[in-house]
Short mmCIF file of C-alpha atoms and ligand atoms in Angstrom, two decimals:
data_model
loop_
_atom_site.label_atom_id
_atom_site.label_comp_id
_atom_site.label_asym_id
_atom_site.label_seq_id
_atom_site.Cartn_x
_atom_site.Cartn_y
_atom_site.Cartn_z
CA UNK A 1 -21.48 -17.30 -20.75
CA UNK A 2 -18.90 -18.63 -19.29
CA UNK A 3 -16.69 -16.31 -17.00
CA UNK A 4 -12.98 -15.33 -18.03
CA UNK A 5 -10.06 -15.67 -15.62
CA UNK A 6 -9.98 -12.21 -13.66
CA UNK A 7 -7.33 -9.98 -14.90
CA UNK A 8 -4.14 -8.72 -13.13
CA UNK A 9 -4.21 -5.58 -14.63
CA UNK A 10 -2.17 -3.23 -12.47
CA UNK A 11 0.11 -2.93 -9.74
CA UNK A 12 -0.57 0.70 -8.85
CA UNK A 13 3.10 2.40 -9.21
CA UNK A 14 2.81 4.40 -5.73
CA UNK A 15 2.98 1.13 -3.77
CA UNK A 16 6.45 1.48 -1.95
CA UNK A 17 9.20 -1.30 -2.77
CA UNK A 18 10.42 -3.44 0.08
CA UNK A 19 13.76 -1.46 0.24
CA UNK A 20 11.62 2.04 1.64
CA UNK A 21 12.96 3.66 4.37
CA UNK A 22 12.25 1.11 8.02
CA UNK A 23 11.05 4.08 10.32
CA UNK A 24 7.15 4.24 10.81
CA UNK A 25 6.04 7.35 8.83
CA UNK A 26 3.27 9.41 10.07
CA UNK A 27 0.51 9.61 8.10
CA UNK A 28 -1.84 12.87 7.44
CA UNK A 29 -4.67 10.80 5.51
CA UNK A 30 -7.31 10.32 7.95
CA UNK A 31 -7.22 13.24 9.70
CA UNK A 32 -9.46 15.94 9.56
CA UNK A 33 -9.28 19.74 8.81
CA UNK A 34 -9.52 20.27 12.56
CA UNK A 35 -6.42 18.03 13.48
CA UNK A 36 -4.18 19.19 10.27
CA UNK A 37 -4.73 22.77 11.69
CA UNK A 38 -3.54 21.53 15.32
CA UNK A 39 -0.57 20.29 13.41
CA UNK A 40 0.48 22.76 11.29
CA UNK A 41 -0.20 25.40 14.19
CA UNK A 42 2.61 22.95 16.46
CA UNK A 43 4.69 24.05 13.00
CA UNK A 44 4.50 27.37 13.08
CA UNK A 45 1.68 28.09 10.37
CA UNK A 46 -1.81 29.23 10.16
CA UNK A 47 -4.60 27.12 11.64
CA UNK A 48 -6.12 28.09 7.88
CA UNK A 49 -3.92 25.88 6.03
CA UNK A 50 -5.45 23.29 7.82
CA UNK A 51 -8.20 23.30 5.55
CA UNK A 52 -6.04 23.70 2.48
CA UNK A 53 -4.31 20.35 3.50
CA UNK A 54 -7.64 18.88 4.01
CA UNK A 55 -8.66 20.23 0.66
CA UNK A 56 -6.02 18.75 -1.32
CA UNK A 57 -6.11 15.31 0.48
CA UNK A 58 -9.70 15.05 0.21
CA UNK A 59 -10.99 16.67 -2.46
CA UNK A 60 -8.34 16.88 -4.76
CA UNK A 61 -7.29 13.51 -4.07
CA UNK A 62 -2.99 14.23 -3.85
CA UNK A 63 -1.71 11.21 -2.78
CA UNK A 64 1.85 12.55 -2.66
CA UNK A 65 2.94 15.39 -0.02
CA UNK A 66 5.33 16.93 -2.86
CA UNK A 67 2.36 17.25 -5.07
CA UNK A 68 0.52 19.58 -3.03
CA UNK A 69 0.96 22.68 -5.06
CA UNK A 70 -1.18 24.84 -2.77
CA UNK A 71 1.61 24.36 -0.09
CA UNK A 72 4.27 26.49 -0.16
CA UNK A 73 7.72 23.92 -0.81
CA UNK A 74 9.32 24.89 2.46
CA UNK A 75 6.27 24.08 4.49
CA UNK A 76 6.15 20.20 1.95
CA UNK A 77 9.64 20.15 3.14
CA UNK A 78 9.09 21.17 6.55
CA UNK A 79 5.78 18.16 7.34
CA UNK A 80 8.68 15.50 5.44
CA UNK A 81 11.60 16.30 7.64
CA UNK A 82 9.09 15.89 10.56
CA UNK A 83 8.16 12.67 9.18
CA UNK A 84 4.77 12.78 7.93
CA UNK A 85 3.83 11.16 4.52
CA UNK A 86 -0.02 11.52 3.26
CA UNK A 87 -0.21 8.04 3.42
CA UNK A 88 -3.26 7.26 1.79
CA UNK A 89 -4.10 3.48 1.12
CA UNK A 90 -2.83 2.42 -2.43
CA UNK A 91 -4.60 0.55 -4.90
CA UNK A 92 -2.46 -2.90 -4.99
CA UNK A 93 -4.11 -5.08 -7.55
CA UNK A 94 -7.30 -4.63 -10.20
CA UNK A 95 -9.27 -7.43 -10.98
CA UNK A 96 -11.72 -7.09 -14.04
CA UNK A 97 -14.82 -8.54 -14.26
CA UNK A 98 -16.75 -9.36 -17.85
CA UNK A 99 -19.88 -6.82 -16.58
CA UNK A 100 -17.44 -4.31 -15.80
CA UNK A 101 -17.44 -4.60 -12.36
CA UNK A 102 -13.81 -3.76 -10.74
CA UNK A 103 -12.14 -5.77 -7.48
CA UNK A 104 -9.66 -4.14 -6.10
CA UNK A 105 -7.04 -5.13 -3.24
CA UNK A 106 -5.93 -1.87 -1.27
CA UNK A 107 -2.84 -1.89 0.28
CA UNK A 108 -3.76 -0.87 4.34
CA UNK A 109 -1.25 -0.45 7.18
CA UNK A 110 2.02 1.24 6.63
CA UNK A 111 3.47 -0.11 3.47
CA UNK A 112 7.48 -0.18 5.55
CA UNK A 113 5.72 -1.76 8.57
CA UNK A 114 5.27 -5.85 8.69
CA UNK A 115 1.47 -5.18 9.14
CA UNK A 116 0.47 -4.78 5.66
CA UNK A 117 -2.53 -6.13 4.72
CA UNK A 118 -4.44 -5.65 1.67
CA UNK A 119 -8.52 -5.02 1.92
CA UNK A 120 -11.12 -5.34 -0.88
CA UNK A 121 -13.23 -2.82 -2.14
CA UNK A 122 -15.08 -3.51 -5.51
CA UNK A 123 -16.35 -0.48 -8.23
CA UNK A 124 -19.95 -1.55 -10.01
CA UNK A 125 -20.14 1.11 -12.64
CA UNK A 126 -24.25 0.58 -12.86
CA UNK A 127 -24.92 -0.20 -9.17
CA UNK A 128 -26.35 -3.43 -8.45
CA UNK A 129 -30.42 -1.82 -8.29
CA UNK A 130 -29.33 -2.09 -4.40
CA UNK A 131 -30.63 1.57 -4.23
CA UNK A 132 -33.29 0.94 -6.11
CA UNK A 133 -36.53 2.02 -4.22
CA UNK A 134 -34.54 4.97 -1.83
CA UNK A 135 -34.94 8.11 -1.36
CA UNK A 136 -32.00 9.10 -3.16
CA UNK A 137 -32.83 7.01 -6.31
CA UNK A 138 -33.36 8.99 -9.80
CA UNK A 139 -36.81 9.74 -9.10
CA UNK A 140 -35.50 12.06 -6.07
CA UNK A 141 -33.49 13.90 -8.88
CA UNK A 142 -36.12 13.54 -11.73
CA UNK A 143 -38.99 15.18 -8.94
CA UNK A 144 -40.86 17.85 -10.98
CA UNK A 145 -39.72 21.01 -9.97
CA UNK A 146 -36.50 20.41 -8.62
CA UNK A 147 -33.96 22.95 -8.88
CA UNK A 148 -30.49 22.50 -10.78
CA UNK A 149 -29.02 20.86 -7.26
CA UNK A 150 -30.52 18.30 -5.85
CA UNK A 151 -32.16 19.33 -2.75
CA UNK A 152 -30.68 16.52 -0.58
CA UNK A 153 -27.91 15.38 -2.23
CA UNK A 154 -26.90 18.36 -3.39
CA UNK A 155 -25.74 16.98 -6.64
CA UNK A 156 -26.48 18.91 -10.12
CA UNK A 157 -29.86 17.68 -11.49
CA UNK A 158 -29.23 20.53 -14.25
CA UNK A 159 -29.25 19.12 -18.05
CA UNK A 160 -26.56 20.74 -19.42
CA UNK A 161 -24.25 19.12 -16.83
CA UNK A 162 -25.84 15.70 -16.56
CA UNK A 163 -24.57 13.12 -14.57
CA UNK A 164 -21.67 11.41 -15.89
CA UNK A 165 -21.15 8.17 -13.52
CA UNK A 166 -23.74 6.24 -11.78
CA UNK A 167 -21.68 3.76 -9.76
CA UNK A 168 -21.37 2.01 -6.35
CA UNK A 169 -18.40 1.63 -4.26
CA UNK A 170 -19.07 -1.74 -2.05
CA UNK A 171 -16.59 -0.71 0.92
CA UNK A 172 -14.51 -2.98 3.88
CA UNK A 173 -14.35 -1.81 7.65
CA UNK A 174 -12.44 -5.32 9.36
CA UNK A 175 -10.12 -7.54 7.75
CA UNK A 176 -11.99 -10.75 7.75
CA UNK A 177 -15.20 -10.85 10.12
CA UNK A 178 -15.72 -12.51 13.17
CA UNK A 179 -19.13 -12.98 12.72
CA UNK A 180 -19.10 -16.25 11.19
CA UNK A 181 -22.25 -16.30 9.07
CA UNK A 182 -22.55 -19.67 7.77
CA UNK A 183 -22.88 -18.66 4.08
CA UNK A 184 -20.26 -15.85 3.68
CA UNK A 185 -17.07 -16.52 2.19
CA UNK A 186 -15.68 -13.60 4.58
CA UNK A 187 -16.27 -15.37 7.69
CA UNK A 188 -14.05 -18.21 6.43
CA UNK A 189 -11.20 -15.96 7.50
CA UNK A 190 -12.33 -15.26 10.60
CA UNK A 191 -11.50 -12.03 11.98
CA UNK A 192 -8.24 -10.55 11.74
CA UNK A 193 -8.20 -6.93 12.34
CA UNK A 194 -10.25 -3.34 12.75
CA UNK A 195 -9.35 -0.83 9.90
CA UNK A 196 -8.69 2.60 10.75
CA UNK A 197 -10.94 5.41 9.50
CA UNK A 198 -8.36 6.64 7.13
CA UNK A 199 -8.20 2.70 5.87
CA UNK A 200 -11.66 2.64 5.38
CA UNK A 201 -11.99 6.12 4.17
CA UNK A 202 -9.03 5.53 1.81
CA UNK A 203 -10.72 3.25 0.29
CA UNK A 204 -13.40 5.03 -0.95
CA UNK A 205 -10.55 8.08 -2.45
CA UNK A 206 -8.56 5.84 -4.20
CA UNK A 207 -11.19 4.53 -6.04
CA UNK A 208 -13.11 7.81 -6.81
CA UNK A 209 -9.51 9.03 -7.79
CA UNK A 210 -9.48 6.09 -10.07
CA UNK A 211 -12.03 6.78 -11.73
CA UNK A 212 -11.67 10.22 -11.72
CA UNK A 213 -15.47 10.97 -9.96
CA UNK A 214 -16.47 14.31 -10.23
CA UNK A 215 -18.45 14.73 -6.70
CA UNK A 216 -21.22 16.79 -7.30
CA UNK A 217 -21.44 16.17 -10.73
CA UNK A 218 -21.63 12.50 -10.98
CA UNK A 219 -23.92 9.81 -9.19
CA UNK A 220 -22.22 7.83 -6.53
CA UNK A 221 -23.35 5.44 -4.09
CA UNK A 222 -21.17 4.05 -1.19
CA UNK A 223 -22.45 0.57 0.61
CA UNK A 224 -20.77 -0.38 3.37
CA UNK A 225 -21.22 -3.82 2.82
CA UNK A 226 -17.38 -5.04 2.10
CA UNK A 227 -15.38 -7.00 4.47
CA UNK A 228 -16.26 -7.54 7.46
CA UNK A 229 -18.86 -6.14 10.40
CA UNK A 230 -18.83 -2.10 10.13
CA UNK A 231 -20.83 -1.81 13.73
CA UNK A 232 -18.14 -3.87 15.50
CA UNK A 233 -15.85 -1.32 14.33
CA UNK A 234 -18.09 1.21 14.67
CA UNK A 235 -15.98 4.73 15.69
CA UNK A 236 -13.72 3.90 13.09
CA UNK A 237 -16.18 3.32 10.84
CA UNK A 238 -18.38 6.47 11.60
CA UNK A 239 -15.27 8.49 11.68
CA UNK A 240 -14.55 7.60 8.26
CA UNK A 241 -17.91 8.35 7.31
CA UNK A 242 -17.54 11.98 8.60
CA UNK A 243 -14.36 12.27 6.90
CA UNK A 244 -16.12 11.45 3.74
CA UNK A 245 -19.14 14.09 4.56
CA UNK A 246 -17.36 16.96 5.92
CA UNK A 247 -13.39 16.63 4.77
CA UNK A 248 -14.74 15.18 0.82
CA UNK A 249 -18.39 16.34 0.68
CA UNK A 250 -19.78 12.79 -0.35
CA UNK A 251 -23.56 12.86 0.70
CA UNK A 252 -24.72 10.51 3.75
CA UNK A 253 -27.93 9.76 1.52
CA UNK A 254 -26.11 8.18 -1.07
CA UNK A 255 -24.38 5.87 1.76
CA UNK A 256 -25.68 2.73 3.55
CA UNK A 257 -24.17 0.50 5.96
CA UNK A 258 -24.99 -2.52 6.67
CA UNK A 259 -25.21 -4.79 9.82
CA UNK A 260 -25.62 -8.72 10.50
CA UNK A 261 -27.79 -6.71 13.50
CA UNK A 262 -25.33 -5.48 16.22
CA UNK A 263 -28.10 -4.15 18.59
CA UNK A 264 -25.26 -1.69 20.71
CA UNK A 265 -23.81 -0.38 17.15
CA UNK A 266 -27.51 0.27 16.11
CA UNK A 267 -27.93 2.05 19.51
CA UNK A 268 -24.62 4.51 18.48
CA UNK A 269 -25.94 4.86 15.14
CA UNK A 270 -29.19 5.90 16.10
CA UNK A 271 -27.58 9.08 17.84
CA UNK A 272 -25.90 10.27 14.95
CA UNK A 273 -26.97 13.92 13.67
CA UNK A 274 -28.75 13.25 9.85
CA UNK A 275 -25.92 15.29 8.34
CA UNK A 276 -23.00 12.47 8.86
CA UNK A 277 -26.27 9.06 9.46
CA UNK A 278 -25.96 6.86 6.38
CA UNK A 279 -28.68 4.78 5.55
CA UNK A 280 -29.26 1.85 7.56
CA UNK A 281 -29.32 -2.11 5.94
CA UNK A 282 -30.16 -5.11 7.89
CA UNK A 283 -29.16 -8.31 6.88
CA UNK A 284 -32.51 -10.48 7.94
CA UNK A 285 -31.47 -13.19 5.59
CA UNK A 286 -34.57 -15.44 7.69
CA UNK A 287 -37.72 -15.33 8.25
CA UNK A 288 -37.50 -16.22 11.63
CA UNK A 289 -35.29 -16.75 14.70
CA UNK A 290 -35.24 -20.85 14.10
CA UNK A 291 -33.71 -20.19 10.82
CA UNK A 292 -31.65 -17.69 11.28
CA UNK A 293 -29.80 -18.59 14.55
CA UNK A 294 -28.68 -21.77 12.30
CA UNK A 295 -27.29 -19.01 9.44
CA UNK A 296 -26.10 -16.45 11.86
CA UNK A 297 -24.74 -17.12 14.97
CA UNK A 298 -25.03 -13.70 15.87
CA UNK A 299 -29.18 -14.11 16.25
CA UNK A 300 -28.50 -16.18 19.76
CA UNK A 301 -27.06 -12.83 21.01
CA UNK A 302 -29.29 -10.38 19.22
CA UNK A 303 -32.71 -11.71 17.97
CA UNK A 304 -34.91 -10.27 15.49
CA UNK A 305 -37.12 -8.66 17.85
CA UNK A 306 -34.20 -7.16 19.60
CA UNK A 307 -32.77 -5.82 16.16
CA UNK A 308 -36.23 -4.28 15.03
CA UNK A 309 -36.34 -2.60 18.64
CA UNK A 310 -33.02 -0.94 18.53
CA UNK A 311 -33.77 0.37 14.43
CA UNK A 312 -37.09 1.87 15.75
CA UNK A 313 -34.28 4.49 17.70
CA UNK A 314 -33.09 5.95 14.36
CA UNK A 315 -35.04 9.27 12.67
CA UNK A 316 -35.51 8.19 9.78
CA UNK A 317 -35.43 10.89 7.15
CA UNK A 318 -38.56 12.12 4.95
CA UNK A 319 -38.76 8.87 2.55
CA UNK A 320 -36.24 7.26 3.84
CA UNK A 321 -36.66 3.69 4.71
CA UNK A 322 -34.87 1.01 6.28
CA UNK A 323 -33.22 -2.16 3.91
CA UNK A 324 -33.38 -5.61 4.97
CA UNK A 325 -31.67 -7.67 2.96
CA UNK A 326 -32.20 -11.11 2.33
CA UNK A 327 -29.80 -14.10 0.87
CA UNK A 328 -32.01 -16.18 -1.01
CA UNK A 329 -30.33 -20.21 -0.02
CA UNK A 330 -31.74 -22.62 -2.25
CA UNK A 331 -34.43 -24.40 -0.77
CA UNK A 332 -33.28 -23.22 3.12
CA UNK A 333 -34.37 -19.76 3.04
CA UNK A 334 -36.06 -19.45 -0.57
CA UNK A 335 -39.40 -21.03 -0.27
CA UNK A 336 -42.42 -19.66 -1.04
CA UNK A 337 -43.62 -20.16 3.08
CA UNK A 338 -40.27 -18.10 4.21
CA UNK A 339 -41.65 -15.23 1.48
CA UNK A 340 -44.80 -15.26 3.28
CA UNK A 341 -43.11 -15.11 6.86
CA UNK A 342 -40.85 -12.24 5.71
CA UNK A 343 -43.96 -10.09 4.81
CA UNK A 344 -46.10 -10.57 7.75
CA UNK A 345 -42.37 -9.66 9.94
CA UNK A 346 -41.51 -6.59 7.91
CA UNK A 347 -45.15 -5.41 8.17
CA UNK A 348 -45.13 -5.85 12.19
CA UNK A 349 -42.65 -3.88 12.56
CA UNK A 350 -44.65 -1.11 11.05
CA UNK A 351 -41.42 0.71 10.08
CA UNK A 352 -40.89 1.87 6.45
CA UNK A 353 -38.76 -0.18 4.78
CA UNK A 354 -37.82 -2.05 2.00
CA UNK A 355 -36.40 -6.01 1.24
CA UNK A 356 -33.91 -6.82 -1.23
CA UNK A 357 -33.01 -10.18 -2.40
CA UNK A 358 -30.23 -11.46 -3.02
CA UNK A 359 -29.25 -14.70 -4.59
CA UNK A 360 -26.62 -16.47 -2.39
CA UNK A 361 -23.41 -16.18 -4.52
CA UNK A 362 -21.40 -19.32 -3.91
CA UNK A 363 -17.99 -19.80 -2.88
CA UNK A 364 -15.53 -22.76 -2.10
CA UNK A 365 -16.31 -24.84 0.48
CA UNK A 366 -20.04 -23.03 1.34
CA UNK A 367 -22.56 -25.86 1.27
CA UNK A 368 -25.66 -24.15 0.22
CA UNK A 369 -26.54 -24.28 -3.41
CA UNK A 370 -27.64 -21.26 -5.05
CA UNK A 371 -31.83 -20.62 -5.66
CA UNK A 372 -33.76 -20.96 -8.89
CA UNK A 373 -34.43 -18.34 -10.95
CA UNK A 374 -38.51 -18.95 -10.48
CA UNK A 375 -38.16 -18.92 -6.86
CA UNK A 376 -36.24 -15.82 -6.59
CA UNK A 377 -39.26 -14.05 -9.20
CA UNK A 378 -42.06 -15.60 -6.66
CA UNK A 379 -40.22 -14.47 -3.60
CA UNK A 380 -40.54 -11.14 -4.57
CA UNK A 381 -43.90 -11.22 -6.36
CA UNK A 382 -45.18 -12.90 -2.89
CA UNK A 383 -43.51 -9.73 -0.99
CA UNK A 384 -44.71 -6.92 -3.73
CA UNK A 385 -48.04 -8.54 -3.55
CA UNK A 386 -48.16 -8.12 0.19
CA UNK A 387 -46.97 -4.32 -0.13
CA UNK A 388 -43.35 -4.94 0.33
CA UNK A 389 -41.38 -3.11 -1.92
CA UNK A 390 -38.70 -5.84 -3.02
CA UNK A 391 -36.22 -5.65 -5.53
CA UNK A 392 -33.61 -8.33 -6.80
CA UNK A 393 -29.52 -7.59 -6.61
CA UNK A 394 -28.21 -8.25 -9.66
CA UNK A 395 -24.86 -10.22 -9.03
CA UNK A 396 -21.72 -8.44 -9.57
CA UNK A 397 -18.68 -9.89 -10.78
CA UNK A 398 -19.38 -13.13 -9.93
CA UNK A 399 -16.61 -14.00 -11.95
CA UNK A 400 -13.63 -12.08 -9.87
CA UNK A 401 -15.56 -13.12 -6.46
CA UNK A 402 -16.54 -9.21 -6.21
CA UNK A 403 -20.05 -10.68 -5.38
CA UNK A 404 -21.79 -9.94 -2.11
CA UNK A 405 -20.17 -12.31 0.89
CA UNK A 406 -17.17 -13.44 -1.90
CA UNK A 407 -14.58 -11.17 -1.01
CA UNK A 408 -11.83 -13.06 0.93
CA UNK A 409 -8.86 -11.78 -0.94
CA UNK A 410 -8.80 -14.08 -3.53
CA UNK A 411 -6.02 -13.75 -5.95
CA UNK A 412 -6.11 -16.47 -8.37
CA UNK A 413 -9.09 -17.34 -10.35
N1 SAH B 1 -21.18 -7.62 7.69
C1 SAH B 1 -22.21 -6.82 7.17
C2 SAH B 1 -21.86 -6.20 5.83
C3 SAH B 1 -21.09 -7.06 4.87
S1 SAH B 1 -21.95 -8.45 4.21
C4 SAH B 1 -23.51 -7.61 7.07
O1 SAH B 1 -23.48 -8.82 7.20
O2 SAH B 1 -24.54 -6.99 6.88
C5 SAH B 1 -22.98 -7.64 3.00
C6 SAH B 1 -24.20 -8.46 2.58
O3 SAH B 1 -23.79 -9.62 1.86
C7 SAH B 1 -25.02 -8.98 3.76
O4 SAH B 1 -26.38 -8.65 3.59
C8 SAH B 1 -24.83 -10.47 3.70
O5 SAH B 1 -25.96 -11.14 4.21
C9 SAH B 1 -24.62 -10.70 2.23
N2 SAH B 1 -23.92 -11.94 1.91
C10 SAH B 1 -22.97 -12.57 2.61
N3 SAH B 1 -22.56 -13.69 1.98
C11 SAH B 1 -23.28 -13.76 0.82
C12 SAH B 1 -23.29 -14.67 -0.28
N4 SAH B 1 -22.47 -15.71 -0.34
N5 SAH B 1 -24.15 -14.43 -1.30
C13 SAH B 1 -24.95 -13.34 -1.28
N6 SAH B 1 -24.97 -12.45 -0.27
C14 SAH B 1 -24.14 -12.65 0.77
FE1 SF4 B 2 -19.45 -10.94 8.53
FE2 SF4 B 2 -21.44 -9.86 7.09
FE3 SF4 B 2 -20.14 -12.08 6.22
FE4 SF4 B 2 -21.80 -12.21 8.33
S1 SF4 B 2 -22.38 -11.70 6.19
S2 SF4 B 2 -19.74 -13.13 8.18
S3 SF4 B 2 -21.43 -10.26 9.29
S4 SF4 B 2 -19.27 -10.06 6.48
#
């Protein structure tokens, strides 16, 4: 098939003109219930309403202050004459791929400022089988015997209210990545900024707003596995993730971060209370240390054995298991020898855990070539065979460079 020119579908309305007011607005979105309070106590109100402003920012999803209907007017009008905006990050541009798959460029940093910068953040509508093999895949919710809310997800697993959406939300922490993996398209822009928990938070809102998610009701999955290195940003990243738990009552289980193996963020991670710990990738991407120093950098400072050490800190959760992922590189990392290697590692470590492939996605100027189909099918069948659970990624819009390691804010086709 061949793949259309991605769409410009949309320029989202509530992205501010260039003739908005100069002043730098204060923005609520991306604090939590606990710091609107403090706020609207300094005003004069109830620390309850703290919660109500949390409530409409997070869970009903008001992106405009004078929207807020559960706020009296005078108090809408008191938080503008102060300054403060809601400020949540604005989806800029759509991009559409053939399989459905959505790109989107959000609009981060205060739109009157001269730092705006736009992130990515792609929708997959049926996942990419990344989850496939979790804890909190169907078969948690399909378990015989399980009542009408999912135990640990707390989702409805009742019939009459079946799940709607089953989607993914592949999420950015940085603005480019410093990491410099030598077969990421991200790295080619080297790094360029942190986001702030409300940008990377944001993120996640607009879309589910988009798409107009029912939490609870339907099925989605956040991977942290956008632009850029989430554990080199990591108390903006876990903030966001606790705004997501607590302020919009997204489940940790359906979350996983992932990590080109950042042994102190691993360390922080690994002291994180279960209720706001998403699940934990690794991006192995090697079989061994040779190979993978020449791929990632990153290995000279942190090694494999150093990685594995620093996961073997993190409770893992009944049936929960670690992810290494693994970029299959045509005839560099793909062979039937490296498939071999990977087992034998994986089963050292003695952890539970899980590998999934992934086809190296190409990009301009990446010279690697992409693996054969038959390679990719015996890489697994080598790992299954050894008692690795491995599943494939499917590729997702390829064709808007939505795919895993394309996103480098590319506009044109
Ligand atoms: N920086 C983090 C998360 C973002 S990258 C990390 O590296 O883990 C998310 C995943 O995409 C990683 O597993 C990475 O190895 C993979 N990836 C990067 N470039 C890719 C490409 N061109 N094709 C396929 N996967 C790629
Ligand atoms: Fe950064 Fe991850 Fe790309 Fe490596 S694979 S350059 S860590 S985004």
């Amino acid at each position: 098939m061949t793949a259309k020119p991605p769409q410009l579908v949309q320029l989202d309305a509530s992205v501010p003109t260039p003739e908005s007011p100069v002043s730098a607005p204060k923005q609520l979105f991306g604090l939590d219930s606990a710091a609107l309070a403090a706020l609207l106590v300094s005003l004069g109100e109830p620390a309850w309403r703290g919660r109500q402003l949390a409530e409409a920012i997070y869970v009903q999803r008001v992106a405009e202050l004078s929207e807020i209907t559960t706020l009296s007017k005078s108090l809408r009008g008191k938080l503008a004459d102060e300054g403060w905006r809601i400020g949540r990050p604005a989806i800029a541009q759509v991009f559409l791929s053939v399989d459905g798959t959505e790109r989107y460029l959000v609009q981060c940093g205060s739109p009157e400022s001269a730092s705006v910068q736009t992130v990515e953040t792609v929708w997959m509508p049926e996942g990419d089988d990344g989850e496939s093999g979790d804890s909190t895949d169907s078969e948690v919710a399909e378990r015989v015997g399980a009542p009408c809310l999912d135990s640990e997800t707390g989702e409805s697993t009742d019939p009459a209210r079946p799940s709607r959406q089953r989607a993914t939300i592949c999420v950015s922490s940085q603005v480019g990545c410093a990491v410099n993996c030598q077969f990421c398209l991200t790295a080619k822009l080297g790094y360029q900024r942190n986001l702030t928990a409300g940008e990377i938070a944001g993120q996640v809102i607009a879309v589910l707003d988009r798409h107009k998610v029912e939490v609870g009701r339907d099925r989605v999955n956040l991977v942290f596995m956008g632009m850029g290195e989430p554990f080199l940003n990591y108390s903006s990243f876990i903030d966001a993730v606790r705004l997501l738990v607590r302020e919009a009552h997204l489940s940790p289980q359906r979350m996983t971060v992932s990590t080109s193996g950042i042994v102190p963020g691993i360390d922080s991670f690994a002291q994180e209370p279960a209720e706001t710990r998403p699940k934990l990738a690794i991006s192995l991407n090697a079989p061994n240390d040779q190979i993978r120093q020449e791929l990632m950098p990153i290995n000279r400072k942190w090694n494999i054995e150093s990685v594995v050490d620093a996961i073997r800190q993190v409770k893992l959760r009944p049936r929960e298991r670690i992810t290494f992922e693994y970029v299959l590189l045509g005839g560099v990392t793909d062979q039937p020898e490296h498939a071999r290697e990977v087992a034998r590692l994986v089963r050292r470590t003695g952890l539970p855990a899980k590998v999934n492939l992934i086809a190296w996605n190409p990009g301009p100027g990446i010279p690697y070539s992409m693996p054969q189909p038959a390679a990719v099918e015996a890489f697994r069948e080598i790992l299954t065979t050894a008692g690795i659970p491995a599943y494939l990624r499917r590729p997702r819009g390829r064709d808007i460079y939505a795919a895993c390691g394309q996103l480098k804010r590319t506009v044109e086709a």
